Short mmCIF file of C-alpha atoms in Angstrom, two decimals:
data_model
loop_
_atom_site.label_atom_id
_atom_site.label_comp_id
_atom_site.label_asym_id
_atom_site.label_seq_id
_atom_site.Cartn_x
_atom_site.Cartn_y
_atom_site.Cartn_z
CA LYS A 26 22.91 132.13 63.86
CA ASP A 27 20.76 133.01 66.90
CA GLU A 28 23.35 131.24 69.63
CA GLU A 29 25.24 133.63 71.46
CA ALA A 30 28.39 135.02 70.49
CA ILE A 31 31.11 133.67 72.82
CA ALA A 32 35.23 134.27 73.13
CA TYR A 33 37.08 130.97 74.87
CA SER A 34 40.57 131.87 75.95
CA GLN A 35 42.97 130.23 78.69
CA TYR A 36 46.20 130.71 80.11
CA PRO A 37 47.72 127.82 82.29
CA ARG A 38 49.79 128.42 86.02
CA PRO A 39 52.08 126.46 87.86
CA ALA A 40 50.21 127.35 91.07
CA ASP A 41 47.39 128.59 93.37
CA THR A 42 49.66 131.77 94.49
CA PRO A 43 51.89 133.58 92.26
CA GLN A 44 55.18 132.63 92.11
CA VAL A 45 58.24 133.52 89.93
CA ASN A 46 57.19 131.17 87.06
CA SER A 47 53.78 131.98 87.28
CA ASP A 48 53.66 134.73 83.92
CA VAL A 49 54.79 132.15 82.01
CA PRO A 50 55.37 128.63 83.17
CA ASP A 51 57.07 125.63 81.34
CA LEU A 52 54.69 123.36 80.16
CA LYS A 53 55.83 120.72 82.35
CA ASP A 54 55.43 123.18 85.54
CA VAL A 55 51.55 123.35 84.91
CA LYS A 56 49.63 123.06 87.50
CA VAL A 57 46.98 124.75 86.42
CA MET A 58 44.71 125.88 83.58
CA GLY A 59 42.33 128.74 84.00
CA TYR A 60 39.58 128.64 81.02
CA SER A 61 37.40 131.30 80.00
CA LEU A 62 34.28 131.92 78.05
CA ARG A 63 33.26 135.38 77.68
CA SER A 64 30.21 136.68 75.93
CA TRP A 65 28.70 140.62 76.01
CA ASP A 66 27.16 140.46 79.15
CA TYR A 67 29.87 138.47 81.55
CA ARG A 68 33.39 136.67 81.96
CA TYR A 69 32.71 132.82 83.66
CA THR A 70 36.22 131.45 84.04
CA LEU A 71 37.32 128.19 85.73
CA TRP A 72 40.94 127.45 87.15
CA LEU A 73 40.82 123.27 86.76
CA GLY A 74 43.72 120.95 87.22
CA TYR A 75 46.18 119.75 84.93
CA ASN A 76 48.34 116.97 83.60
CA PRO A 77 50.81 118.68 81.27
CA LYS A 78 51.84 115.04 79.95
CA THR A 79 48.38 113.90 79.13
CA PHE A 80 47.32 117.19 78.32
CA GLN A 81 43.93 116.12 80.82
CA VAL A 82 41.75 119.16 82.32
CA ASN A 83 39.78 117.65 85.35
CA VAL A 84 36.95 119.54 85.67
CA SER A 85 36.24 118.26 88.22
CA ASP A 86 39.20 119.71 90.51
CA VAL A 87 38.16 123.18 90.75
CA HIS A 88 41.31 125.44 92.09
CA ALA A 89 38.80 128.70 91.77
CA GLY A 90 36.37 130.31 89.76
CA GLU A 91 35.00 134.23 89.01
CA LEU A 92 32.57 135.56 87.40
CA TYR A 93 32.22 139.51 85.94
CA ILE A 94 28.52 140.82 85.08
CA LEU A 95 29.97 143.46 82.43
CA ALA A 96 27.10 146.10 82.03
CA ASP A 97 27.59 146.54 86.28
CA ASP A 98 31.62 145.61 86.50
CA PRO A 99 33.05 146.37 82.50
CA GLY A 100 36.28 146.38 84.58
CA GLU A 101 36.29 142.86 86.05
CA ASP A 102 36.52 143.97 89.27
CA LYS A 103 34.08 142.61 91.47
CA ASN A 104 34.38 138.46 91.46
CA ILE A 105 30.78 137.39 92.08
CA TYR A 106 31.42 133.66 91.94
CA SER A 107 31.57 132.57 95.09
CA ASP A 108 28.05 134.47 95.53
CA LEU A 109 26.47 132.28 92.97
CA GLU A 110 28.38 129.37 93.39
CA GLN A 111 25.95 127.57 93.77
CA SER A 112 23.68 128.80 91.26
CA VAL A 113 21.51 127.45 88.05
CA VAL A 114 23.68 129.91 86.39
CA ILE A 115 26.37 128.78 86.88
CA LYS A 116 25.60 125.16 86.80
CA LYS A 117 23.94 126.19 83.60
CA LEU A 118 27.92 127.46 82.51
CA SER A 119 29.96 124.58 83.96
CA THR A 120 27.78 121.74 81.58
CA LEU A 121 29.11 123.60 78.45
CA PRO A 122 31.36 121.40 76.76
CA ARG B 3 45.37 140.04 38.84
CA GLY B 4 42.16 137.60 39.63
CA ARG B 5 42.76 137.63 42.99
CA ARG B 6 43.01 139.80 45.91
CA ASN B 7 46.39 140.50 47.94
CA VAL B 8 47.31 140.49 51.51
CA LEU B 9 48.64 143.12 53.63
CA PHE B 10 48.14 141.11 56.77
CA ILE B 11 49.38 143.95 59.84
CA MET B 12 50.13 142.84 63.56
CA ALA B 13 51.15 144.66 66.63
CA ASP B 14 53.41 143.38 69.64
CA ASP B 15 50.87 143.19 72.63
CA LEU B 16 48.56 145.80 71.99
CA ARG B 17 45.33 146.23 73.16
CA PRO B 18 42.49 148.01 71.79
CA SER B 19 43.83 151.71 72.96
CA LEU B 20 43.37 153.22 69.95
CA GLY B 21 41.27 156.08 68.59
CA CYS B 22 38.85 154.05 66.24
CA TYR B 23 38.11 151.78 69.67
CA GLY B 24 37.16 154.97 71.20
CA ASP B 25 39.90 156.13 73.15
CA SER B 26 40.14 159.86 73.95
CA VAL B 27 43.96 160.12 75.03
CA VAL B 28 45.51 157.04 72.30
CA LYS B 29 46.72 159.25 69.01
CA SER B 30 46.86 156.79 66.62
CA PRO B 31 45.37 158.85 62.99
CA ASN B 32 46.55 156.34 60.47
CA ILE B 33 45.19 153.12 62.27
CA ASP B 34 42.10 154.89 62.83
CA GLN B 35 42.14 156.04 58.99
CA LEU B 36 42.28 152.67 57.77
CA ALA B 37 39.92 151.37 60.46
CA SER B 38 37.50 154.08 58.98
CA LYS B 39 37.55 151.96 55.10
CA SER B 40 37.60 149.11 56.86
CA GLN B 41 35.08 146.59 58.58
CA VAL B 42 36.43 146.72 62.43
CA PHE B 43 35.36 144.11 65.19
CA LEU B 44 34.97 145.95 68.48
CA ASN B 45 34.95 142.79 70.66
CA THR B 46 37.79 140.50 69.90
CA TYR B 47 39.72 138.29 71.81
CA ALA B 48 42.97 136.46 71.80
CA GLN B 49 42.86 132.53 72.70
CA GLN B 50 46.07 133.03 75.28
CA ALA B 51 47.75 136.42 76.05
CA LEU B 52 51.25 135.12 75.66
CA CYS B 53 52.90 135.27 72.02
CA ALA B 54 54.05 132.38 70.90
CA PRO B 55 50.50 130.31 71.78
CA SER B 56 48.41 133.35 70.40
CA ARG B 57 49.90 133.92 67.25
CA ALA B 58 50.60 129.90 67.05
CA SER B 59 46.70 129.63 67.42
CA MET B 60 45.60 132.48 65.42
CA LEU B 61 47.87 131.30 61.94
CA THR B 62 46.48 127.61 62.70
CA SER B 63 43.20 128.49 63.97
CA ARG B 64 43.25 126.17 66.22
CA ARG B 65 43.10 126.81 69.56
CA PRO B 66 45.63 126.16 72.48
CA ASP B 67 44.53 122.70 73.53
CA THR B 68 44.60 121.58 69.74
CA THR B 69 48.40 122.84 69.11
CA ARG B 70 49.30 122.28 72.08
CA VAL B 71 51.24 125.49 72.06
CA TYR B 72 51.65 127.57 75.41
CA ASP B 73 54.40 128.72 76.90
CA PHE B 74 57.97 129.05 74.43
CA ASN B 75 58.67 125.59 73.93
CA SER B 76 56.67 124.29 71.91
CA TYR B 77 56.33 123.83 67.88
CA TRP B 78 52.72 122.82 67.12
CA ARG B 79 54.07 120.39 64.28
CA ASP B 80 55.91 118.42 66.44
CA GLN B 81 53.94 118.48 69.37
CA SER B 82 50.21 118.35 67.79
CA GLY B 83 50.08 118.14 64.49
CA ASN B 84 51.36 119.12 61.00
CA TYR B 85 48.30 121.99 60.87
CA THR B 86 48.50 124.27 57.73
CA THR B 87 49.28 128.25 58.59
CA LEU B 88 47.37 130.66 56.77
CA PRO B 89 50.32 132.07 55.19
CA GLN B 90 50.74 128.50 54.14
CA TYR B 91 47.41 128.09 52.73
CA PHE B 92 48.04 131.43 50.58
CA LYS B 93 51.45 129.91 49.53
CA SER B 94 49.57 126.59 48.04
CA SER B 95 47.31 128.90 46.77
CA GLY B 96 49.96 130.15 43.82
CA TYR B 97 50.64 133.27 46.14
CA PHE B 98 54.38 134.80 47.14
CA THR B 99 54.13 134.35 50.79
CA ALA B 100 56.73 136.88 53.02
CA SER B 101 57.10 137.49 56.99
CA VAL B 102 58.62 140.88 57.63
CA GLY B 103 59.70 141.45 61.64
CA LYS B 104 57.61 139.52 64.16
CA ILE B 105 54.72 136.86 62.60
CA PHE B 106 55.23 133.59 64.08
CA HIS B 107 57.51 134.02 67.53
CA PRO B 108 60.65 133.03 66.99
CA GLY B 109 62.73 130.59 68.28
CA ILE B 110 61.70 126.79 68.91
CA SER B 111 57.77 127.80 68.87
CA SER B 112 58.52 128.13 65.24
CA ASN B 113 60.94 126.06 64.40
CA PHE B 114 64.22 128.80 64.56
CA SER B 115 62.73 129.40 61.15
CA ASP B 116 59.02 130.90 61.46
CA ASP B 117 57.88 128.39 59.82
CA TYR B 118 59.59 128.29 57.22
CA PRO B 119 59.50 126.91 53.79
CA TYR B 120 55.89 125.66 54.66
CA SER B 121 54.78 129.24 55.09
CA TRP B 122 56.74 131.45 53.28
CA SER B 123 58.41 131.83 49.70
CA ILE B 124 61.18 133.39 51.18
CA PRO B 125 62.84 133.30 54.16
CA ALA B 126 61.56 135.30 57.44
CA TYR B 127 63.19 138.61 57.31
CA HIS B 128 63.94 140.12 61.01
CA PRO B 129 65.22 143.52 61.41
CA PRO B 130 68.68 143.40 62.48
CA SER B 131 68.45 146.13 65.27
CA PHE B 132 66.66 143.92 67.28
CA HIS B 133 69.64 142.37 68.16
CA TYR B 134 69.77 145.53 70.35
CA GLU B 135 65.66 145.06 72.33
CA LYS B 136 68.06 144.39 75.68
CA LYS B 137 70.85 145.38 75.34
CA LYS B 138 72.45 148.77 77.71
CA LEU B 139 71.31 151.38 75.66
CA CYS B 140 68.42 153.22 77.40
CA LYS B 141 70.01 156.57 79.15
CA GLY B 142 69.06 156.57 82.83
CA ASP B 143 68.76 159.89 85.45
CA ASP B 144 72.87 159.48 86.51
CA GLY B 145 73.80 159.51 82.68
CA LYS B 146 74.56 156.21 81.87
CA LEU B 147 73.27 153.71 80.04
CA HIS B 148 71.23 150.67 81.38
CA VAL B 149 68.26 147.89 80.33
CA ASN B 150 65.37 150.10 81.14
CA LEU B 151 61.91 149.70 80.98
CA LEU B 152 61.33 153.01 79.67
CA CYS B 153 63.41 153.98 76.87
CA ALA B 154 62.74 156.78 74.95
CA VAL B 155 65.64 157.45 73.20
CA ASN B 156 67.10 159.53 69.95
CA VAL B 157 67.30 157.23 66.75
CA THR B 158 70.26 159.03 65.81
CA GLU B 159 72.09 157.67 68.67
CA GLN B 160 71.07 153.95 68.78
CA PRO B 161 73.28 151.23 66.59
CA GLY B 162 73.06 151.97 63.05
CA GLY B 163 71.28 154.78 63.84
CA THR B 164 67.44 153.08 63.90
CA LEU B 165 65.11 150.84 65.68
CA PRO B 166 63.58 147.99 64.14
CA ASP B 167 60.10 148.42 63.64
CA LEU B 168 61.47 151.43 61.56
CA GLU B 169 63.57 148.61 59.62
CA SER B 170 60.43 145.99 59.02
CA THR B 171 58.38 149.24 57.59
CA GLU B 172 62.05 149.53 55.03
CA GLU B 173 61.65 146.08 54.41
CA ALA B 174 57.88 145.51 53.56
CA VAL B 175 57.98 148.95 51.46
CA ARG B 176 60.85 147.29 49.29
CA LEU B 177 58.96 144.03 48.93
CA LEU B 178 55.73 145.49 47.74
CA LYS B 179 57.83 148.01 45.59
CA SER B 180 59.50 144.82 43.62
CA TRP B 181 56.01 143.48 43.28
CA ALA B 182 54.41 146.23 42.54
CA ASN B 183 54.26 145.63 38.59
CA ASN B 184 54.03 141.53 39.03
CA ASP B 185 50.99 139.06 38.11
CA ALA B 186 51.06 136.75 40.50
CA PRO B 187 49.54 138.16 44.00
CA PHE B 188 50.97 138.25 47.27
CA PHE B 189 50.05 137.65 50.99
CA LEU B 190 52.62 140.27 52.86
CA ALA B 191 53.18 139.85 56.74
CA VAL B 192 54.35 142.72 58.89
CA GLY B 193 54.80 141.76 62.91
CA PHE B 194 55.43 145.18 64.13
CA HIS B 195 57.36 144.58 67.57
CA LYS B 196 55.25 147.81 69.78
CA PRO B 197 54.12 147.95 71.97
CA HIS B 198 55.66 145.22 73.56
CA ILE B 199 57.90 146.28 76.37
CA PRO B 200 60.76 147.49 76.55
CA PHE B 201 59.58 150.84 75.60
CA ARG B 202 62.49 151.88 73.40
CA ILE B 203 60.90 154.57 71.03
CA PRO B 204 62.05 157.73 69.38
CA GLN B 205 61.63 160.35 72.56
CA GLU B 206 59.66 162.59 70.02
CA TYR B 207 56.60 160.16 70.61
CA LEU B 208 56.52 161.55 74.57
CA SER B 209 55.84 164.41 73.62
CA LEU B 210 52.16 163.97 72.21
CA TYR B 211 51.30 162.68 76.31
CA PRO B 212 52.66 165.36 78.40
CA ILE B 213 53.24 163.28 81.87
CA GLU B 214 50.65 166.09 83.60
CA ASN B 215 47.31 164.95 81.10
CA MET B 216 48.32 161.08 82.18
CA THR B 217 45.75 159.14 84.48
CA LEU B 218 46.25 156.51 86.46
CA ALA B 219 44.43 152.84 85.44
CA PRO B 220 40.58 153.37 87.38
CA ASP B 221 41.21 150.04 88.99
CA PRO B 222 45.01 150.41 89.99
CA ASN B 223 44.54 147.65 92.61
CA VAL B 224 44.48 144.06 92.95
CA PRO B 225 40.73 143.34 93.15
CA GLU B 226 39.44 141.99 96.51
CA PHE B 227 37.85 138.80 95.57
CA LEU B 228 40.06 137.71 92.85
CA PRO B 229 41.69 134.46 93.25
CA PRO B 230 45.53 133.86 93.63
CA VAL B 231 45.81 131.17 91.00
CA ALA B 232 43.91 134.48 88.54
CA TYR B 233 46.51 137.24 88.94
CA ASN B 234 49.97 137.40 87.17
CA PRO B 235 53.07 138.54 89.10
CA TRP B 236 54.43 140.69 86.01
CA THR B 237 58.18 139.55 86.74
CA ASP B 238 59.51 140.47 83.13
CA ILE B 239 58.90 144.39 83.96
CA ARG B 240 60.65 143.42 87.39
CA GLY B 241 63.61 142.58 86.17
CA ARG B 242 64.57 146.00 84.30
CA ASP B 243 67.28 148.43 85.93
CA ASP B 244 64.85 150.86 86.21
CA VAL B 245 61.97 148.85 87.99
CA GLN B 246 64.26 147.44 89.89
CA LYS B 247 65.35 150.65 91.51
CA LEU B 248 62.38 150.96 92.68
CA ASN B 249 62.03 147.82 95.37
CA VAL B 250 58.60 146.58 94.26
CA SER B 251 57.40 144.00 96.70
CA PHE B 252 56.74 140.64 95.27
CA PRO B 253 54.26 139.46 94.00
CA TYR B 254 51.67 141.91 94.51
CA GLY B 255 53.36 145.36 94.54
CA PRO B 256 52.39 148.24 93.77
CA ILE B 257 54.24 150.14 91.57
CA PRO B 258 54.60 154.13 93.17
CA LYS B 259 51.94 155.97 91.50
CA ASP B 260 54.37 158.53 89.19
CA PHE B 261 56.21 155.21 87.74
CA GLN B 262 52.51 154.02 86.51
CA LEU B 263 52.30 157.49 84.65
CA ARG B 264 55.20 156.75 83.12
CA ILE B 265 54.70 153.52 81.92
CA ARG B 266 51.28 154.51 80.33
CA GLN B 267 52.61 157.70 79.03
CA HIS B 268 55.32 155.18 77.64
CA TYR B 269 52.97 152.40 76.27
CA PHE B 270 50.42 154.96 73.96
CA ALA B 271 53.66 157.24 73.13
CA ALA B 272 54.68 153.32 71.57
CA VAL B 273 51.41 153.04 70.07
CA SER B 274 51.80 156.53 68.09
CA TYR B 275 55.22 155.13 67.03
CA MET B 276 53.86 152.28 65.55
CA ASP B 277 51.07 153.55 64.59
CA ALA B 278 52.94 155.86 62.59
CA GLN B 279 55.08 153.19 60.70
CA VAL B 280 51.58 151.61 59.86
CA GLY B 281 50.92 155.05 58.08
CA ARG B 282 54.33 154.77 56.52
CA LEU B 283 53.65 150.92 54.83
CA LEU B 284 49.98 151.71 53.86
CA SER B 285 51.02 154.85 51.98
CA SER B 286 53.43 152.81 50.34
CA LEU B 287 51.04 150.57 49.59
CA ASP B 288 48.35 153.71 47.98
CA ALA B 289 52.13 154.99 45.96
CA LEU B 290 52.46 151.70 44.06
CA GLY B 291 49.25 151.86 43.20
CA LEU B 292 48.15 148.73 45.57
CA ALA B 293 45.09 149.59 47.45
CA ASP B 294 41.95 148.67 45.56
CA ASP B 295 43.28 145.13 44.98
CA THR B 296 44.76 144.42 48.18
CA MET B 297 43.14 143.63 51.77
CA VAL B 298 44.67 144.72 54.30
CA VAL B 299 44.37 143.13 57.73
CA PHE B 300 45.64 144.03 61.31
CA THR B 301 45.57 143.39 64.73
CA SER B 302 47.66 141.92 67.72
CA ASP B 303 48.43 139.02 69.31
CA HIS B 304 46.88 140.10 72.93
CA GLY B 305 46.01 143.04 74.98
CA TRP B 306 48.29 144.23 78.10
CA SER B 307 47.49 145.72 81.29
CA LEU B 308 48.12 148.93 82.03
CA GLY B 309 47.47 148.99 85.45
CA GLU B 310 44.56 147.84 85.75
CA HIS B 311 44.10 145.33 88.45
CA GLY B 312 47.01 146.09 90.07
CA GLU B 313 48.78 144.34 87.01
CA TRP B 314 51.28 145.38 84.16
CA ALA B 315 51.48 142.70 81.55
CA LYS B 316 49.35 140.09 79.22
CA PHE B 317 49.25 136.68 81.63
CA SER B 318 46.04 136.54 82.05
CA ASN B 319 42.44 135.92 81.23
CA PHE B 320 41.13 139.94 82.12
CA ASN B 321 39.67 141.39 79.14
CA VAL B 322 42.63 143.92 79.15
CA ALA B 323 44.86 140.92 78.13
CA THR B 324 43.17 139.55 75.90
CA GLN B 325 41.16 141.86 73.59
CA VAL B 326 43.05 142.99 70.71
CA PRO B 327 41.88 145.02 67.78
CA LEU B 328 41.01 143.79 64.68
CA MET B 329 39.87 145.21 61.40
CA PHE B 330 39.47 144.28 57.82
CA TYR B 331 39.80 146.70 54.70
CA VAL B 332 38.56 144.52 51.87
CA PRO B 333 38.79 147.21 48.07
CA GLY B 334 35.25 146.78 46.88
CA ILE B 335 33.59 145.83 49.76
CA THR B 336 34.28 147.99 53.04
CA ILE B 337 34.42 150.96 51.26
CA PRO B 338 33.07 151.21 47.17
CA ARG B 339 35.29 151.11 43.98
CA ASP B 340 34.28 154.34 43.39
CA GLN B 341 35.17 155.97 46.63
CA LEU B 342 38.96 154.47 46.15
CA GLY B 343 40.11 158.02 45.34
CA GLU B 344 43.70 158.94 44.42
CA SER B 345 45.09 158.83 47.59
CA THR B 346 43.44 156.08 49.82
CA PHE B 347 45.55 156.33 52.67
CA PRO B 348 47.78 159.15 52.84
CA PHE B 349 50.41 159.66 55.59
CA ILE B 350 48.88 161.08 58.83
CA ASP B 351 52.28 162.63 60.89
CA ILE B 352 50.88 162.68 64.11
CA LEU B 353 53.78 164.93 65.02
CA THR B 354 53.37 167.55 62.71
CA GLN B 355 49.40 166.93 61.99
CA PRO B 356 47.64 166.23 65.49
CA LYS B 357 44.41 167.60 64.81
CA TYR B 358 42.26 165.23 62.49
CA ARG B 359 39.40 163.10 62.59
CA PHE B 360 38.08 159.92 61.10
CA LYS B 361 34.86 158.10 61.69
CA ASN B 362 34.26 154.32 61.54
CA ASP B 363 31.09 153.05 59.00
CA LYS B 364 31.40 149.60 60.04
CA VAL B 365 31.72 147.80 63.05
CA ARG B 366 30.41 144.33 64.58
CA ARG B 367 30.07 144.34 68.41
CA ASN B 368 29.52 140.79 68.84
CA VAL B 369 31.94 139.14 70.31
CA VAL B 370 34.51 137.38 67.55
CA GLU B 371 37.88 135.62 68.51
CA LEU B 372 41.32 135.22 66.53
CA VAL B 373 40.64 131.92 65.30
CA ASP B 374 37.87 133.73 63.08
CA VAL B 375 41.37 135.22 61.34
CA PHE B 376 42.15 132.42 59.09
CA PRO B 377 38.72 131.29 57.80
CA THR B 378 37.83 134.99 57.05
CA VAL B 379 40.97 136.08 55.50
CA ALA B 380 40.88 133.26 53.23
CA SER B 381 37.11 133.45 52.05
CA MET B 382 37.78 137.63 51.74
CA ALA B 383 40.72 137.34 49.48
CA GLY B 384 38.90 134.42 47.29
CA LEU B 385 39.96 131.34 48.60
CA ARG B 386 37.97 128.49 50.25
CA ALA B 387 37.45 129.04 53.64
CA PRO B 388 39.05 125.89 55.90
CA GLU B 389 36.26 123.49 56.76
CA HIS B 390 35.49 123.49 60.82
CA CYS B 391 37.29 121.08 62.40
CA ALA B 392 36.25 117.75 63.90
CA ASP B 393 36.07 117.68 68.14
CA VAL B 394 39.21 115.57 67.70
CA SER B 395 41.41 116.84 64.89
CA PHE B 396 44.82 116.26 65.65
CA GLN B 397 45.35 113.86 61.97
CA GLU B 398 43.35 117.16 60.25
CA GLU B 399 46.24 119.25 58.67
CA LEU B 400 43.59 121.96 57.25
CA CYS B 401 40.67 123.21 59.28
CA THR B 402 39.48 125.90 61.40
CA GLU B 403 38.40 126.07 65.13
CA GLY B 404 37.05 129.57 64.22
CA ASP B 405 34.23 131.23 62.52
CA ASN B 406 34.55 132.36 58.95
CA LEU B 407 32.97 136.29 59.61
CA ALA B 408 32.74 136.75 56.11
CA HIS B 409 28.64 136.62 56.01
CA THR B 410 28.95 139.90 58.66
CA PHE B 411 30.99 141.90 56.08
CA ARG B 412 27.31 141.73 53.89
CA ARG B 413 24.68 141.78 56.69
CA ARG B 414 23.52 143.89 59.64
CA GLU B 415 24.63 142.75 62.61
CA ARG B 416 21.71 140.90 64.89
CA GLY B 417 21.24 140.48 68.73
#
């Protein structure tokens, strides 16, 4: 009961840059999956390589990351992932199931 | 009746831009009234900001990686597992279940049947006038008809003199009337099509939002350090005649500021129009004497970016695209039975009654998810909530990847 409440979401992409089918890629075209976890305090997202034939995500194939600290940045406009990439927080979050 | 009926109301692409969520611009008196008698979850998130995957996820209580529905072209029973849906669970528990409007995403993703007969006792109802939703029916500045994004119309001039959500409300009320004196409990799901684009709405709702009062999103530009993969180029609105005329560059835009204001005006007007249909539905529930033994759930499939981050769509992991309203009215629990008066949900016509005031008495601030809806609705209706799924659950027909939030209705929030 004392665990922090977390919500998960995900979104597929066909490529690392926006293209005409980026909004709604067909499953066969999905190359990257963005997995988000969000709490009261932050939203952390990793964009990971994804194989649509096996439905497998490659957790070591990190295409990009996002981290927003919502108390300072409620609109999610200041992505500080790069600033904190090597930090303890990121390492801890990356080990979550 | 030994069990509570369920009226399950869904909006389409509705972010929590509602009075009851603290929005000072949007006029949503009927949903606010429902919220004042409900438990309101202030921080609820969809599992994927796209209609078909989100609805499949919520209605099976499985995450997209378990439904394996990520687009419009997969049906979970073929793609991953024969998962039991929320309405199917009620149907198998003796409820009469019916779908009006958009509950499952239509087409392949619900087997071209809205998952009938698994989920529903009768075939799903779709408003006939939805056939015209993408036709040239919006009067442009040139006086001709176009396929526009902004499409405030004189309803009497539309085919059949109606609009889809008006028809859905009428059908839902007709069903409620037919069940009012039945002994069998019902689960009625009503899915409104708005505020999804195009904004084909009764023109009078625009008057609630004078363009001179509209403001841009607080952060209308693409953030400097946003990875390109996180950005969506909102292609669905680019194809509309009125947006095409703007010659917006791909993929980043931007849309001219005056048109941004008009998109926001039309979205808010669409919310008020949808709110009026919720009000008509709830006042009928009330008039039929069903409000004291029917729980009401109100939510949406995901949100929509109204210019935040330079985006005009869902299709992302941003909070504005994933956050949704969620509230549960449970007579006797969210409102004491002795406070259930003669009129629980009187219709509030925002076009003639601009002043109203409601207060949310029961709110929860902790983060919750749409996968929590299934076990919570089941539990609050008096059924057993499904057990939590195992780590791998493709063979499990009935389980939940969410949390049963029933305990939150009686305990003070912690943390």
